[in-house]
Short mmCIF file of C-alpha atoms and ligand atoms in Angstrom, two decimals:
data_model
loop_
_atom_site.label_atom_id
_atom_site.label_comp_id
_atom_site.label_asym_id
_atom_site.label_seq_id
_atom_site.Cartn_x
_atom_site.Cartn_y
_atom_site.Cartn_z
CA UNK A 15 27.94 -21.04 -9.69
CA UNK A 16 27.97 -22.81 -12.93
CA UNK A 17 29.80 -19.48 -14.25
CA UNK A 18 32.21 -19.18 -11.79
CA UNK A 19 33.13 -22.82 -11.53
CA UNK A 20 33.54 -23.01 -15.30
CA UNK A 21 35.94 -19.73 -15.02
CA UNK A 22 37.99 -21.68 -12.74
CA UNK A 23 38.23 -24.62 -14.31
CA UNK A 24 39.72 -22.74 -17.06
CA UNK A 25 42.60 -21.48 -15.36
CA UNK A 26 43.07 -24.29 -13.75
CA UNK A 27 43.55 -26.58 -17.25
CA UNK A 28 45.42 -23.67 -19.31
CA UNK A 29 47.79 -23.79 -16.08
CA UNK A 30 48.63 -27.63 -16.14
CA UNK A 31 48.68 -27.44 -19.46
CA UNK A 32 51.43 -24.62 -19.80
CA UNK A 33 53.12 -26.35 -16.99
CA UNK A 34 53.33 -30.01 -17.58
CA UNK A 35 54.49 -28.86 -21.66
CA UNK A 36 56.78 -26.17 -20.39
CA UNK A 37 58.99 -29.10 -17.76
CA UNK A 38 58.65 -31.58 -20.57
CA UNK A 39 60.08 -29.65 -23.55
CA UNK A 40 62.21 -27.60 -21.35
CA UNK A 41 64.00 -30.03 -19.47
CA UNK A 42 64.65 -32.49 -23.21
CA UNK A 43 66.01 -28.73 -25.04
CA UNK A 44 68.35 -28.18 -22.18
CA UNK A 45 69.64 -31.75 -22.28
CA UNK A 46 69.99 -31.58 -25.82
CA UNK A 47 72.45 -28.47 -26.19
CA UNK A 48 74.29 -28.42 -22.46
CA UNK A 49 76.31 -31.25 -21.43
CA UNK A 50 78.08 -29.77 -18.40
CA UNK A 51 76.72 -30.67 -15.51
CA UNK A 52 77.18 -27.56 -13.20
CA UNK A 53 76.21 -25.19 -15.69
CA UNK A 54 72.85 -27.73 -16.64
CA UNK A 55 72.09 -27.10 -12.88
CA UNK A 56 72.41 -23.74 -12.80
CA UNK A 57 70.49 -23.18 -16.06
CA UNK A 58 67.64 -25.43 -14.33
CA UNK A 59 67.24 -23.11 -11.22
CA UNK A 60 67.02 -20.07 -13.72
CA UNK A 61 64.40 -22.11 -15.41
CA UNK A 62 62.48 -22.81 -12.10
CA UNK A 63 62.46 -18.92 -11.68
CA UNK A 64 61.69 -17.76 -15.49
CA UNK A 65 58.70 -20.65 -14.62
CA UNK A 66 57.52 -18.88 -11.54
CA UNK A 67 57.66 -15.24 -13.26
CA UNK A 68 55.65 -16.49 -16.43
CA UNK A 69 53.31 -18.23 -14.82
CA UNK A 70 52.29 -15.40 -12.66
CA UNK A 71 52.10 -13.23 -15.05
CA UNK A 72 49.39 -15.82 -16.70
CA UNK A 73 47.43 -16.18 -13.79
CA UNK A 74 47.26 -12.64 -13.42
CA UNK A 75 46.04 -12.29 -16.83
CA UNK A 76 43.36 -14.78 -16.54
CA UNK A 77 42.17 -14.29 -13.08
CA UNK A 78 41.51 -10.95 -13.94
CA UNK A 79 39.56 -11.54 -17.19
CA UNK A 80 37.18 -13.95 -15.32
CA UNK A 81 36.77 -11.33 -12.57
CA UNK A 82 35.77 -9.07 -15.69
CA UNK A 83 33.21 -11.48 -17.65
CA UNK A 84 31.33 -11.84 -13.80
CA UNK A 85 31.70 -7.99 -13.05
CA UNK A 86 30.02 -7.24 -16.60
CA UNK A 87 27.78 -10.27 -16.02
CA UNK A 88 26.54 -8.37 -12.49
CA UNK A 89 25.91 -5.32 -14.15
CA UNK A 90 22.72 -6.55 -16.39
CA UNK A 91 19.67 -7.87 -15.54
CA UNK A 92 20.10 -11.26 -16.75
CA UNK A 93 16.30 -11.29 -18.40
CA UNK A 94 16.20 -7.96 -20.40
CA UNK A 95 20.17 -7.18 -20.61
CA UNK A 96 19.31 -3.66 -19.21
CA UNK A 97 21.17 -2.40 -16.36
CA UNK A 98 20.53 -3.60 -12.95
CA UNK A 99 19.76 -1.30 -9.62
CA UNK A 100 23.27 -1.22 -8.84
CA UNK A 101 24.56 -0.18 -12.04
CA UNK A 102 21.55 1.95 -12.62
CA UNK A 103 22.55 4.08 -9.95
CA UNK A 104 26.51 3.62 -10.51
CA UNK A 105 26.11 5.26 -13.77
CA UNK A 106 23.63 7.93 -13.15
CA UNK A 107 26.01 8.95 -10.20
CA UNK A 108 28.30 9.29 -13.86
CA UNK A 109 25.49 11.41 -15.29
CA UNK A 110 25.05 13.69 -11.78
CA UNK A 111 28.66 14.86 -12.51
CA UNK A 112 28.59 15.24 -15.95
CA UNK A 113 25.24 17.62 -16.13
CA UNK A 114 25.95 21.25 -17.25
CA UNK A 115 24.57 23.87 -15.59
CA UNK A 116 21.37 24.50 -17.82
CA UNK A 117 20.37 20.60 -18.39
CA UNK A 118 17.73 18.97 -16.66
CA UNK A 119 18.54 15.33 -15.28
CA UNK A 120 15.36 13.31 -15.60
CA UNK A 121 14.76 10.19 -13.95
CA UNK A 122 11.83 7.98 -14.35
CA UNK A 123 10.72 4.88 -12.84
CA UNK A 124 7.66 2.83 -15.21
CA UNK A 125 6.25 0.41 -13.19
CA UNK A 126 3.81 -1.95 -14.84
CA UNK A 127 -0.07 -2.07 -13.50
CA UNK A 128 -0.76 -5.17 -11.91
CA UNK A 129 2.02 -7.25 -13.12
CA UNK A 130 1.01 -9.87 -11.24
CA UNK A 131 -2.26 -10.60 -13.01
CA UNK A 132 -0.37 -10.80 -15.72
CA UNK A 133 1.91 -13.40 -14.74
CA UNK A 134 -1.35 -15.43 -13.38
CA UNK A 135 -2.91 -15.13 -16.69
CA UNK A 136 -0.52 -15.01 -19.15
CA UNK A 137 1.92 -17.56 -17.28
CA UNK A 138 5.36 -16.60 -16.44
CA UNK A 139 7.22 -17.30 -19.99
CA UNK A 140 4.73 -15.02 -21.78
CA UNK A 141 4.95 -12.52 -19.05
CA UNK A 142 8.82 -12.69 -19.39
CA UNK A 143 8.57 -12.13 -23.15
CA UNK A 144 6.23 -9.07 -22.75
CA UNK A 145 9.17 -7.96 -20.36
CA UNK A 146 11.98 -8.45 -22.81
CA UNK A 147 10.19 -7.45 -25.74
CA UNK A 148 9.28 -3.97 -24.11
CA UNK A 149 13.16 -3.47 -22.79
CA UNK A 150 13.97 -4.10 -26.93
CA UNK A 151 11.35 -1.36 -27.50
CA UNK A 152 12.81 0.80 -24.74
CA UNK A 153 16.23 0.51 -26.29
CA UNK A 154 15.19 1.47 -30.07
CA UNK A 155 12.72 4.59 -28.58
CA UNK A 156 16.21 5.88 -26.77
CA UNK A 157 19.22 7.05 -27.97
CA UNK A 158 22.11 4.99 -26.52
CA UNK A 159 23.22 7.68 -24.15
CA UNK A 160 20.06 7.00 -22.45
CA UNK A 161 20.50 4.99 -19.42
CA UNK A 162 18.00 2.13 -19.16
CA UNK A 163 17.32 -0.34 -16.26
CA UNK A 164 15.41 -2.97 -14.73
CA UNK A 165 14.14 -3.37 -11.39
CA UNK A 166 12.48 -6.83 -10.66
CA UNK A 167 9.80 -7.52 -10.98
CA UNK A 168 8.02 -5.20 -13.30
CA UNK A 169 9.62 -1.57 -13.17
CA UNK A 170 11.69 -0.10 -15.60
CA UNK A 171 14.08 2.44 -14.54
CA UNK A 172 15.02 5.61 -17.47
CA UNK A 173 17.64 8.63 -16.79
CA UNK A 174 19.07 11.17 -19.38
CA UNK A 175 20.21 14.54 -19.76
CA UNK A 176 18.38 16.96 -21.69
CA UNK A 177 19.01 20.50 -22.71
CA UNK A 178 15.15 20.87 -23.20
CA UNK A 179 12.46 23.56 -21.03
CA UNK A 180 10.62 20.87 -18.15
CA UNK A 181 7.25 21.69 -20.52
CA UNK A 182 9.32 19.80 -23.56
CA UNK A 183 10.41 16.80 -20.97
CA UNK A 184 6.97 16.26 -20.01
CA UNK A 185 6.04 16.18 -23.48
CA UNK A 186 8.71 13.52 -24.28
CA UNK A 187 7.35 11.44 -21.38
CA UNK A 188 3.86 11.30 -23.19
CA UNK A 189 5.89 9.54 -25.85
CA UNK A 190 7.13 7.27 -23.67
CA UNK A 191 3.61 6.50 -22.42
CA UNK A 192 2.09 5.96 -26.22
CA UNK A 193 5.06 3.61 -27.16
CA UNK A 194 4.10 1.55 -23.98
CA UNK A 195 0.82 1.48 -25.02
CA UNK A 196 1.33 1.11 -28.79
CA UNK A 197 3.84 -2.02 -27.50
CA UNK A 198 1.35 -3.42 -25.39
CA UNK A 199 -1.53 -3.17 -27.83
CA UNK A 200 0.78 -4.93 -30.34
CA UNK A 201 1.14 -7.63 -28.03
CA UNK A 202 -2.60 -8.00 -27.61
CA UNK A 203 -2.39 -7.63 -23.89
CA UNK A 204 -4.52 -4.84 -22.18
CA UNK A 205 -1.95 -3.16 -19.33
CA UNK A 206 -1.40 0.30 -18.12
CA UNK A 207 1.68 1.86 -16.91
CA UNK A 208 2.06 3.74 -14.06
CA UNK A 209 5.42 6.38 -14.06
CA UNK A 210 7.37 8.62 -11.06
CA UNK A 211 9.54 11.50 -12.35
CA UNK A 212 12.15 13.19 -10.88
CA UNK A 213 14.23 16.12 -12.06
CA UNK A 214 17.80 16.85 -11.64
CA UNK A 215 18.98 19.23 -9.95
CA UNK A 216 15.70 20.73 -8.32
CA UNK A 217 14.87 17.69 -6.77
CA UNK A 218 18.05 16.46 -5.75
CA UNK A 219 21.95 16.94 -6.60
CA UNK A 220 22.37 13.51 -6.06
CA UNK A 221 21.78 10.05 -7.95
CA UNK A 222 20.49 8.75 -4.84
CA UNK A 223 18.28 11.57 -3.83
CA UNK A 224 16.81 11.37 -7.37
CA UNK A 225 16.28 7.81 -7.51
CA UNK A 226 14.42 7.91 -4.15
CA UNK A 227 12.37 11.30 -5.51
CA UNK A 228 11.35 9.27 -8.49
CA UNK A 229 10.63 5.91 -6.00
CA UNK A 230 8.02 8.29 -3.76
CA UNK A 231 6.46 9.72 -6.95
CA UNK A 232 5.98 6.50 -8.45
CA UNK A 233 4.25 5.64 -4.52
CA UNK A 234 2.21 8.41 -4.86
CA UNK A 235 0.65 7.67 -8.53
CA UNK A 236 0.01 4.23 -7.40
CA UNK A 237 -1.43 5.26 -4.18
CA UNK A 238 -3.83 7.73 -5.79
CA UNK A 239 -4.32 6.10 -9.35
CA UNK A 240 -2.94 3.68 -11.59
CA UNK A 241 -2.51 4.22 -15.40
CA UNK A 242 -0.92 7.47 -14.25
CA UNK A 243 2.41 9.85 -14.30
CA UNK A 244 3.35 11.74 -11.04
CA UNK A 245 6.51 14.48 -10.54
CA UNK A 246 8.05 13.99 -7.44
CA UNK A 247 6.55 16.55 -5.21
CA UNK A 248 8.47 17.71 -1.93
CA UNK A 249 5.04 18.75 -0.03
CA UNK A 250 3.53 15.51 -0.74
CA UNK A 251 6.54 13.35 0.02
CA UNK A 252 6.45 15.27 3.52
CA UNK A 253 2.89 14.33 3.90
CA UNK A 254 3.48 10.77 3.15
CA UNK A 255 6.20 10.64 5.50
CA UNK A 256 4.07 12.09 8.32
CA UNK A 257 1.05 9.99 6.97
CA UNK A 258 3.41 6.62 7.62
CA UNK A 259 4.59 7.55 11.18
CA UNK A 260 0.99 8.22 12.32
CA UNK A 261 0.67 4.37 11.06
CA UNK A 262 3.47 3.03 12.46
CA UNK A 263 2.14 5.33 16.02
CA UNK A 264 -0.97 3.94 15.53
CA UNK A 265 -0.12 0.25 14.80
CA UNK A 266 2.05 0.69 17.86
CA UNK A 267 -0.90 2.27 20.09
CA UNK A 268 -3.16 -0.15 18.75
CA UNK A 269 -0.57 -3.27 20.16
CA UNK A 270 -0.29 -1.47 23.67
CA UNK A 271 -3.96 -1.16 24.03
CA UNK A 272 -3.71 2.53 24.21
CA UNK A 273 -6.98 3.53 22.43
CA UNK A 274 -9.99 3.78 23.99
CA UNK A 275 -14.10 3.57 23.44
CA UNK A 276 -16.77 6.37 24.04
CA UNK A 277 -20.31 5.72 23.93
CA UNK A 278 -22.97 7.91 22.54
CA UNK A 279 -26.31 6.81 24.03
CA UNK A 280 -29.25 6.55 21.40
CA UNK A 281 -32.81 7.66 23.05
CA UNK A 282 -36.58 6.95 21.72
CA UNK A 283 -37.67 10.22 21.11
CA UNK A 284 -41.03 10.03 22.16
CA UNK A 285 -39.88 9.36 26.28
CA UNK A 286 -36.45 9.63 26.11
CA UNK A 287 -36.01 6.13 27.16
CA UNK A 288 -32.28 4.86 26.60
CA UNK A 289 -32.36 2.26 23.48
CA UNK A 290 -28.94 1.88 22.78
CA UNK A 291 -25.28 3.11 22.47
CA UNK A 292 -23.31 3.69 19.39
CA UNK A 293 -19.55 3.09 20.48
CA UNK A 294 -16.78 5.15 18.95
CA UNK A 295 -13.07 4.50 19.30
CA UNK A 296 -10.87 7.58 20.49
CA UNK A 297 -6.92 8.08 20.11
CA UNK A 298 -5.10 10.06 22.68
CA UNK A 299 -1.44 10.40 20.95
CA UNK A 300 1.42 11.22 23.49
CA UNK A 301 2.61 13.68 20.99
CA UNK A 302 -0.49 15.19 18.79
CA UNK A 303 -2.98 14.87 21.51
CA UNK A 304 -6.40 14.04 20.17
CA UNK A 305 -6.33 12.49 16.48
CA UNK A 306 -10.11 12.39 15.34
CA UNK A 307 -11.45 8.80 13.98
CA UNK A 308 -12.20 10.55 10.46
CA UNK A 309 -7.98 10.59 10.08
CA UNK A 310 -6.63 7.62 11.53
CA UNK A 311 -9.55 5.11 10.12
CA UNK A 312 -9.02 6.06 6.78
CA UNK A 313 -5.28 5.54 7.41
CA UNK A 314 -6.33 2.20 8.86
CA UNK A 315 -8.34 1.01 6.03
CA UNK A 316 -5.82 2.35 3.16
CA UNK A 317 -2.93 0.14 4.57
CA UNK A 318 -5.24 -2.97 5.52
CA UNK A 319 -5.03 -2.63 9.33
CA UNK A 320 -8.97 -1.81 10.07
CA UNK A 321 -9.62 -5.35 10.73
CA UNK A 322 -7.70 -4.76 13.71
CA UNK A 323 -8.93 -1.51 14.60
CA UNK A 324 -12.33 -3.88 14.89
CA UNK A 325 -10.59 -6.40 17.11
CA UNK A 326 -9.55 -4.21 19.58
CA UNK A 327 -12.84 -2.58 19.53
CA UNK A 328 -14.91 -5.68 19.98
CA UNK A 329 -12.87 -6.63 22.67
CA UNK A 330 -12.39 -3.02 24.76
CA UNK A 331 -16.56 -2.70 24.14
CA UNK A 332 -16.84 -5.97 25.89
CA UNK A 333 -14.54 -5.22 28.66
CA UNK A 334 -16.30 -1.76 29.37
CA UNK A 335 -19.59 -3.00 29.45
CA UNK A 336 -18.78 -6.56 31.34
CA UNK A 337 -16.84 -4.56 33.93
CA UNK A 338 -19.40 -1.90 34.44
CA UNK A 339 -22.32 -4.70 34.24
CA UNK A 340 -24.14 -2.74 31.78
CA UNK A 341 -24.09 -5.46 28.88
CA UNK A 342 -27.76 -7.03 28.75
CA UNK A 343 -29.05 -4.46 31.14
CA UNK A 344 -29.59 -1.49 31.25
CA UNK A 345 -27.79 -1.36 27.55
CA UNK A 346 -29.77 -4.04 25.08
CA UNK A 347 -27.81 -2.69 22.20
CA UNK A 348 -24.33 -1.87 21.33
CA UNK A 349 -23.51 -0.48 17.48
CA UNK A 350 -20.10 -0.76 16.77
CA UNK A 351 -19.00 0.39 13.12
CA UNK A 352 -17.09 -1.40 10.56
CA UNK A 353 -14.95 0.08 7.62
CA UNK A 354 -16.02 -0.79 4.60
CA UNK A 355 -12.69 -2.66 3.61
CA UNK A 356 -14.24 -5.03 5.85
CA UNK A 357 -17.67 -5.04 4.82
CA UNK A 358 -16.39 -6.32 1.18
CA UNK A 359 -13.65 -9.01 2.52
CA UNK A 360 -15.19 -12.21 3.43
CA UNK A 361 -12.01 -13.43 5.27
CA UNK A 362 -12.09 -10.08 7.61
CA UNK A 363 -15.73 -10.86 8.20
CA UNK A 364 -15.14 -14.12 8.96
CA UNK A 365 -12.38 -13.40 11.39
CA UNK A 366 -14.49 -10.80 13.04
CA UNK A 367 -17.62 -13.18 13.69
CA UNK A 368 -14.97 -15.50 15.31
CA UNK A 369 -13.52 -12.81 17.43
CA UNK A 370 -17.61 -11.74 18.19
CA UNK A 371 -18.15 -15.42 19.61
CA UNK A 372 -15.11 -15.78 21.26
CA UNK A 373 -16.64 -13.23 23.83
CA UNK A 374 -19.20 -14.73 25.49
CA UNK A 375 -23.03 -13.37 25.39
CA UNK A 376 -21.49 -10.33 23.51
CA UNK A 377 -23.43 -11.03 19.53
CA UNK A 378 -26.70 -11.01 20.88
CA UNK A 379 -26.65 -7.03 22.31
CA UNK A 380 -24.26 -6.19 19.01
CA UNK A 381 -25.15 -4.50 15.97
CA UNK A 382 -22.79 -3.77 12.91
CA UNK A 383 -22.78 -0.13 11.39
CA UNK A 384 -21.74 -0.08 7.95
CA UNK A 385 -21.98 3.33 5.61
CA UNK A 386 -24.55 3.36 2.74
CA UNK A 387 -20.96 3.76 0.36
CA UNK A 388 -20.03 0.83 1.81
CA UNK A 389 -22.65 -1.44 0.11
CA UNK A 390 -22.58 0.21 -3.05
CA UNK A 391 -19.92 -1.75 -5.13
CA UNK A 392 -22.16 -4.77 -5.07
CA UNK A 393 -25.44 -4.68 -3.69
CA UNK A 394 -26.02 -8.78 -4.02
CA UNK A 395 -23.00 -9.56 -2.77
CA UNK A 396 -23.58 -7.15 0.27
CA UNK A 397 -26.86 -8.63 0.34
CA UNK A 398 -25.37 -11.69 0.95
CA UNK A 399 -22.69 -10.74 3.69
CA UNK A 400 -25.21 -9.11 5.40
CA UNK A 401 -27.91 -12.42 5.45
CA UNK A 402 -24.88 -14.66 6.38
CA UNK A 403 -23.98 -12.46 9.59
CA UNK A 404 -27.59 -12.41 10.33
CA UNK A 405 -28.18 -15.78 10.35
CA UNK A 406 -25.28 -16.16 12.78
CA UNK A 407 -27.45 -13.76 14.87
CA UNK A 408 -25.87 -10.28 14.40
CA UNK A 409 -27.89 -7.08 13.55
CA UNK A 410 -27.40 -4.66 10.96
CA UNK A 411 -27.28 -0.78 10.56
CA UNK A 412 -26.84 1.55 7.29
CA UNK A 413 -25.32 4.48 8.50
CA UNK A 414 -24.90 8.00 7.12
CA UNK A 415 -28.08 7.32 5.12
CA UNK A 416 -29.34 9.34 2.07
CA UNK A 417 -25.76 10.07 1.15
CA UNK A 418 -25.11 7.23 -1.40
CA UNK A 419 -27.38 7.17 -4.64
CA UNK A 420 -28.81 3.47 -3.92
CA UNK A 421 -31.02 4.30 -0.97
CA UNK A 422 -34.76 3.56 -2.06
CA UNK A 423 -32.67 -0.04 -3.78
CA UNK A 424 -31.19 -0.68 -0.97
CA UNK A 425 -34.31 -0.46 1.64
CA UNK A 426 -35.68 -3.16 -0.88
CA UNK A 427 -32.69 -5.53 -1.52
CA UNK A 428 -30.66 -5.51 1.95
CA UNK A 429 -31.82 -7.17 4.71
CA UNK A 430 -31.39 -4.48 7.42
CA UNK A 431 -32.39 -3.70 10.76
CA UNK A 432 -31.75 0.04 10.96
CA UNK A 433 -31.14 2.80 9.08
CA UNK A 434 -29.12 5.81 10.24
CA UNK A 435 -30.44 9.50 8.76
CA UNK A 436 -27.36 11.05 8.18
CA UNK A 437 -26.73 14.07 10.22
CA UNK A 438 -26.82 16.65 7.34
CA UNK A 439 -30.03 16.48 6.62
CA UNK A 440 -30.90 16.99 10.26
CA UNK A 441 -28.69 19.87 10.12
CA UNK A 442 -30.23 21.28 6.81
CA UNK A 443 -34.42 19.87 7.78
CA UNK A 444 -34.93 23.57 9.31
CA UNK A 445 -33.96 25.70 6.84
CA UNK A 446 -34.26 23.20 3.90
CA UNK A 447 -37.72 22.35 2.69
CA UNK A 448 -36.02 19.69 0.41
CA UNK A 449 -34.24 18.24 3.29
CA UNK A 450 -37.14 18.02 5.52
CA UNK A 451 -38.96 16.02 2.54
CA UNK A 452 -36.21 13.61 2.36
CA UNK A 453 -35.95 12.89 6.19
CA UNK A 454 -40.11 12.67 6.06
CA UNK A 455 -39.58 9.92 3.14
CA UNK A 456 -36.75 8.26 4.65
CA UNK A 457 -39.22 8.28 7.93
CA UNK A 458 -42.01 6.90 6.05
CA UNK A 459 -40.05 4.48 4.21
CA UNK A 460 -38.42 2.77 6.49
CA UNK A 461 -41.66 2.33 8.74
CA UNK A 462 -43.26 0.81 5.78
CA UNK A 463 -40.69 -1.85 5.26
CA UNK A 464 -40.32 -2.49 8.97
CA UNK A 465 -37.14 -1.11 9.82
CA UNK A 466 -36.43 0.95 12.48
CA UNK A 467 -35.16 4.45 12.32
CA UNK A 468 -32.15 6.77 14.24
CA UNK A 469 -31.37 10.27 13.51
CA UNK A 470 -28.29 11.27 13.95
CA UNK A 471 -26.50 14.67 14.91
CA UNK A 472 -29.66 16.03 16.66
CA UNK A 473 -27.91 19.40 18.03
CA UNK A 474 -31.20 21.41 19.05
CA UNK A 475 -34.90 21.19 20.59
CA UNK A 476 -36.01 22.68 17.07
CA UNK A 477 -34.62 19.46 15.38
CA UNK A 478 -35.41 17.06 17.79
CA UNK A 479 -39.52 18.47 18.00
CA UNK A 480 -39.35 18.37 14.15
CA UNK A 481 -38.49 14.62 14.23
CA UNK A 482 -40.83 13.67 16.77
CA UNK A 483 -43.70 15.22 14.72
CA UNK A 484 -42.54 13.38 11.53
CA UNK A 485 -42.75 10.00 13.54
CA UNK A 486 -38.90 9.35 13.86
CA UNK A 487 -38.87 6.87 16.63
CA UNK A 488 -35.13 7.44 18.05
CA UNK A 489 -32.51 10.06 17.82
CA UNK A 490 -28.89 10.29 18.42
CA UNK A 491 -27.09 13.68 19.08
CA UNK A 492 -25.14 16.25 21.25
CA UNK A 493 -28.52 17.57 22.37
CA UNK A 494 -29.23 14.53 23.85
CA UNK A 495 -25.97 13.19 24.94
CA UNK A 496 -22.57 13.60 23.67
CA UNK A 497 -20.47 10.49 23.57
CA UNK A 498 -19.33 9.33 27.27
CA UNK A 499 -16.33 7.57 28.65
CA UNK A 500 -17.29 3.96 30.22
CA UNK A 501 -17.66 6.11 33.99
CA UNK A 502 -19.55 8.60 32.54
CA UNK A 503 -22.27 6.25 30.31
CA UNK A 504 -22.37 4.21 33.93
CA UNK A 505 -22.87 7.42 35.55
CA UNK A 506 -25.83 8.22 33.13
CA UNK A 507 -27.28 5.04 33.50
CA UNK A 508 -27.45 4.56 37.14
CA UNK A 509 -28.68 8.03 37.62
CA UNK A 510 -31.56 7.62 35.39
CA UNK A 511 -32.40 3.84 36.52
P1 C2E B 628 -20.13 8.33 12.67
O1 C2E B 628 -20.44 6.72 12.41
O2 C2E B 628 -21.19 8.87 11.94
O3 C2E B 628 -20.35 8.53 13.91
C1 C2E B 628 -20.79 9.56 14.39
C2 C2E B 628 -19.90 11.00 14.22
O4 C2E B 628 -20.89 11.64 14.72
C3 C2E B 628 -19.02 10.74 15.73
O5 C2E B 628 -17.74 11.50 15.51
C4 C2E B 628 -19.83 11.70 16.74
O6 C2E B 628 -19.00 11.51 17.76
C5 C2E B 628 -20.23 12.39 16.15
N1 C2E B 628 -21.58 13.15 16.65
C6 C2E B 628 -22.41 12.68 17.42
N2 C2E B 628 -23.23 13.50 17.62
C7 C2E B 628 -23.31 14.48 17.05
C8 C2E B 628 -23.97 16.13 17.00
O7 C2E B 628 -25.04 16.29 17.58
N3 C2E B 628 -23.19 17.10 15.88
C9 C2E B 628 -22.21 16.60 15.53
N4 C2E B 628 -21.60 17.58 14.69
N5 C2E B 628 -21.40 15.33 15.60
C10 C2E B 628 -22.01 14.67 16.27
P2 C2E B 628 -16.87 10.83 15.58
O8 C2E B 628 -16.64 9.86 16.80
O9 C2E B 628 -15.66 11.51 15.50
O10 C2E B 628 -16.46 9.70 14.56
C11 C2E B 628 -16.27 9.90 13.32
C12 C2E B 628 -16.32 8.91 12.21
O11 C2E B 628 -15.35 7.80 12.40
C13 C2E B 628 -17.64 8.17 12.72
O12 C2E B 628 -18.70 8.28 11.72
C14 C2E B 628 -17.34 6.84 11.89
O13 C2E B 628 -17.39 6.41 10.67
C15 C2E B 628 -15.74 6.76 12.23
N6 C2E B 628 -15.33 6.00 13.39
C16 C2E B 628 -15.65 6.16 14.85
N7 C2E B 628 -15.37 5.06 15.35
C17 C2E B 628 -15.06 4.11 14.40
C18 C2E B 628 -14.99 2.36 14.94
O14 C2E B 628 -14.51 2.28 16.24
N8 C2E B 628 -14.22 1.79 13.85
C19 C2E B 628 -14.34 2.37 12.66
N9 C2E B 628 -14.61 1.68 11.74
N10 C2E B 628 -14.76 3.63 12.60
C20 C2E B 628 -15.54 4.47 13.22
CA1 CA B 629 -21.90 5.22 12.88
CA1 CA B 630 -23.27 8.60 10.68
#
């Protein structure tokens, strides 16, 4: 704004000075040399036309110069002086046309990991200095033919034509990472970077395609592991597109309440009395049919919508069981699964609690299942989370027990109500003495701690009998009952009563 005002003012002042001086001095000069009034009037007319011509030329020169200046300013990132996104892509187009058949056109996107953390710890000014310093280091590292761009806030783009082989180019990219590490080390900041790389013509023959491919590769690298390098991979990209499409469909169907719940009964093994049900989510996709929760729950977790799933689950479970008059009597325990992401977020847990409390008399029958691995990050924090929610009246169960590595410590430290022995042990214990010994040990320990136990995945009579003999009190599995929709469940419990 300031620059454009200044340029306009410059043009106006120059025009005013030139026009004023011309009128003043040209009239004086004419009168001094011409006496004839008729001739003077004719010359005044010519003078007027001459003035129009010269000022038009002058205006043309000045306006085009100021437009050029602002164009130049618009080409560069104001902080680092590197090319901005638009100019990087324009100049990359030129490189695409300049590429000789034997050459590779390399496009690298470099993203500084957790830059916002750097901003918070160093402050904006110092973080900006790191950016400008690194862009200078980039200019020193590469020749003048290399395109260098910055895409705010924390991405840099590099593009060059190379006569080398792909292997040699990869080695060069290692050099770039070393240069980054060296520069950050000198600045005494602990920061890493992630790189996404595309190569023309194999990944794309166009500038926009190459930039999209480098961005895509960077996205993959960031999702998978920071401080890494990822070359564009068409198959990965297609897979990612499919995942994004599936995620979009999941969001759509969640909003439209198109998911459903099924309920797998759990029984006391000694007399086959119903002790509770586990609520399991189901998604019947309009195009792809049934999609297992093992596929879409991780997708929801990665994209931070597992809390929306749980909100749906809690509401649907309540609606199903209330409508069929099963809640409380005969069904006295409903277990729902929550993801590790939710369990480790105080905010999400509080929101879940609010949701549960908004549904009258659900809480007293509800049990939350968390996987053993969800508690592994921080046992102390997990214990505090469980304690807080138990104080509000919820029960807790640890799912897939035995698959983590802290099982023993967990039983001692976490105030849990139930453990579910992972079905892999139930599957193996018939043929493997070690698996059998593990199940026996878990049963013994939980008895000692006064914790309930449920064996998962009982698929045959042999397993059921063995568990009964070991003193395992409860079980769940296809041999006892498959997950049932609410109508089937109603029929089962009413038929059984
Ligand atoms: P999980 O919590 O371990 O659930 C038990 C899984 O074992 C269920 O698969 C169930 O159908 C299956 N199952 C039950 N009995 C047997 C058996 O005898 N043999 C075998 N082979 N499998 C048996 P499902 O419903 O496909 O769920 C898979 C996983 O998805 C669950 O494992 C759970 O981690 C997750 N999940 C399911 N529903 C939800 C949900 O509402 N929310 C969240 N966050 N996760 C869910
Ligand atoms: Ca479960
Ligand atoms: Ca399980």
